Amino acid sequence: MFAVRSLAVKHGGSRALLRSAYTRGMPRSLVTGGAGFLGSHLCDSLIASGHSVICLDNLFTGNRQNIAHLDGKRGFTFVHHDVVHPFDFDVDYIWNMACPAAPGHYRYEPVKTMMTSVLGALHSLQLAHRTGARLLHASTSEVYGDPEVHPQPESYRGNVNPIGPRACYDEGKRAAETLCFDYRRMHGTSIKVVRIFNTYGPRMHPYDGRVVSNFIRQAVGGEALTIFGDGSQTRSFCYVDDLVAGFRLMMDSREDFTGPVNMGNPHEFTMLELAHAVARDAGCTAQIEHRALPMDDPLQRQPDITLAQRELGWSSTINIEEGIPRTIEWFRTIRLADYPPPSPNVMQPETQAK
Ligand code: NAD
Ligand code: UDP
């Protein structure tokens, strides 16, 4: 087991160093997947509000650059570790973000993806049970699969193909939710389950194959924007700052509000509309290149956020007219060579006509 003690050993052989991470009086947070897109923004928010933070990551899709600005900050510690193996820290809050999220990445090693989702949740729950920490688990709108109900409320049980190419992620996330609720029923573990809908912003991996990062990278680089299918499929995109604010509200919500709760921006548009918006904001003419639609690609997805609004007073506030230019700005500041693709992005091999 990866223990608090080994953290001290790894970081200089004494518990004094560890104590500097666990600075007295500071709330203690563990963020699994903390070097990723969402995790790194969450670490920023926690450090800014006085938490000590252990950022645990195996750096599969995450990147040290995402957290480089936090190195040396009071209370911040990075631990290189894989959540398929148990871990042990004295913490008050666990934020379980670890899991590749982009289809091209999670399909690269599907068995590992499912293990990351299931064992990562199990090990986080075991730690929460041992320490009495509260756990927020990052679930996903993918638990709804290709939905027949629109928009999707939390009560909708989903339409997931259990043997399709997205199943390693979708079913892994469904099983992780099951574990959370069984721990709650069996041990009274304090859980908070958030079903995240598509989120975007600075620090998305430029080669994660997701639509926003693809379109922006292509537009900034003067390439044609790749639209899968005819571009009539819809999504709704939430800006990362809104989501992190939602995470913080959810973690601090009353004990008996476990979720699952949807978080996302309900404003829905087609991928064709998105392509034109990105091209406009990047100041280029939209050249479109159509590619085959990936298998099991949901036709539409839109969160019903009534529950989050009612229970947490949360809703998204940043629309794409504001969020896309901010994300483009970040893409213009990075060197793509610093972000090598974590996987060959196996998005396309199984396609279907819809
Ligand atoms: P990301 O790929 O940027 O971040 C995931 C992080 O987890 C990375 O830093 C990666 O290196 C790390 N990781 C992966 N496997 C690991 C393992 N076995 N052990 C330790 N670390 C591991 O993705 P993200 O967009 O930041 O997603 C974070 C979480 O939110 C994921 O659980 C994802 O399923 C969920 N989510 C994200 C979105 C979204 O739109 N971004 C939507 C729904 C759900
Ligand atoms: N998509 C696209 N062009 C791309 C990447 C994705 O048209 O370069 C489409 C994809 O087929 C899907 C939508 O955009 O219909 C959102 O894809 P993404 O992978 O970002 O998220 P998800 O499918 O998980 O919602």
PDB file of C-alpha atoms in Angstrom, residues 99 106 110-111 113-119 121 137 139-146 157-179 296:
ATOM      1  CA  CYS A  99      -9.517   8.456 -15.021  1.00  0.00           C
ATOM      2  CA  TYR A 106      -9.897   5.780 -22.520  1.00  0.00           C
ATOM      3  CA  PRO A 110      -9.854  -0.191 -22.230  1.00  0.00           C
ATOM      4  CA  VAL A 111      -9.185  -2.777 -19.536  1.00  0.00           C
ATOM      5  CA  THR A 113      -9.585   2.341 -18.017  1.00  0.00           C
ATOM      6  CA  MET A 114     -12.189   0.158 -16.381  1.00  0.00           C
ATOM      7  CA  MET A 115      -9.757  -0.849 -13.627  1.00  0.00           C
ATOM      8  CA  THR A 116      -8.837   2.798 -13.026  1.00  0.00           C
ATOM      9  CA  SER A 117     -12.477   3.720 -12.673  1.00  0.00           C
ATOM     10  CA  VAL A 118     -13.491   0.794 -10.470  1.00  0.00           C
ATOM     11  CA  LEU A 119     -10.332   0.271  -8.383  1.00  0.00           C
ATOM     12  CA  ALA A 121     -13.161   4.464  -6.679  1.00  0.00           C
ATOM     13  CA  HIS A 137     -16.493  11.227  -6.968  1.00  0.00           C
ATOM     14  CA  SER A 139     -18.871  10.562 -12.470  1.00  0.00           C
ATOM     15  CA  THR A 140     -20.084  11.429 -15.920  1.00  0.00           C
ATOM     16  CA  SER A 141     -23.020  12.037 -18.217  1.00  0.00           C
ATOM     17  CA  GLU A 142     -21.771   8.918 -20.029  1.00  0.00           C
ATOM     18  CA  VAL A 143     -23.690   6.869 -17.443  1.00  0.00           C
ATOM     19  CA  TYR A 144     -26.740   7.908 -19.524  1.00  0.00           C
ATOM     20  CA  GLY A 145     -25.147   6.434 -22.691  1.00  0.00           C
ATOM     21  CA  ASP A 146     -27.009   7.431 -25.854  1.00  0.00           C
ATOM     22  CA  ARG A 157     -31.217   5.165 -15.847  1.00  0.00           C
ATOM     23  CA  GLY A 158     -29.506   5.422 -19.171  1.00  0.00           C
ATOM     24  CA  ASN A 159     -29.043   3.596 -22.441  1.00  0.00           C
ATOM     25  CA  VAL A 160     -25.503   2.209 -22.409  1.00  0.00           C
ATOM     26  CA  ASN A 161     -24.227  -0.453 -24.763  1.00  0.00           C
ATOM     27  CA  PRO A 162     -22.369  -2.746 -22.322  1.00  0.00           C
ATOM     28  CA  ILE A 163     -20.204  -4.317 -25.022  1.00  0.00           C
ATOM     29  CA  GLY A 164     -19.482  -1.294 -27.211  1.00  0.00           C
ATOM     30  CA  PRO A 165     -16.195   0.590 -27.532  1.00  0.00           C
ATOM     31  CA  ARG A 166     -17.258   3.266 -24.998  1.00  0.00           C
ATOM     32  CA  ALA A 167     -18.345   0.662 -22.427  1.00  0.00           C
ATOM     33  CA  CYS A 168     -14.965   0.491 -20.640  1.00  0.00           C
ATOM     34  CA  TYR A 169     -15.549   4.073 -19.574  1.00  0.00           C
ATOM     35  CA  ASP A 170     -19.344   4.176 -19.282  1.00  0.00           C
ATOM     36  CA  GLU A 171     -19.706   0.884 -17.410  1.00  0.00           C
ATOM     37  CA  GLY A 172     -16.594   1.571 -15.325  1.00  0.00           C
ATOM     38  CA  LYS A 173     -18.152   4.841 -14.206  1.00  0.00           C
ATOM     39  CA  ARG A 174     -21.503   3.172 -13.547  1.00  0.00           C
ATOM     40  CA  ALA A 175     -19.804   0.512 -11.407  1.00  0.00           C
ATOM     41  CA  ALA A 176     -17.899   3.242  -9.528  1.00  0.00           C
ATOM     42  CA  GLU A 177     -21.207   4.935  -8.659  1.00  0.00           C
ATOM     43  CA  THR A 178     -22.522   1.574  -7.438  1.00  0.00           C
ATOM     44  CA  LEU A 179     -19.484   1.216  -5.154  1.00  0.00           C
ATOM     45  CA  ASP A 296     -22.007   4.701 -30.239  1.00  0.00           C
TER      46      ASP A 296
END
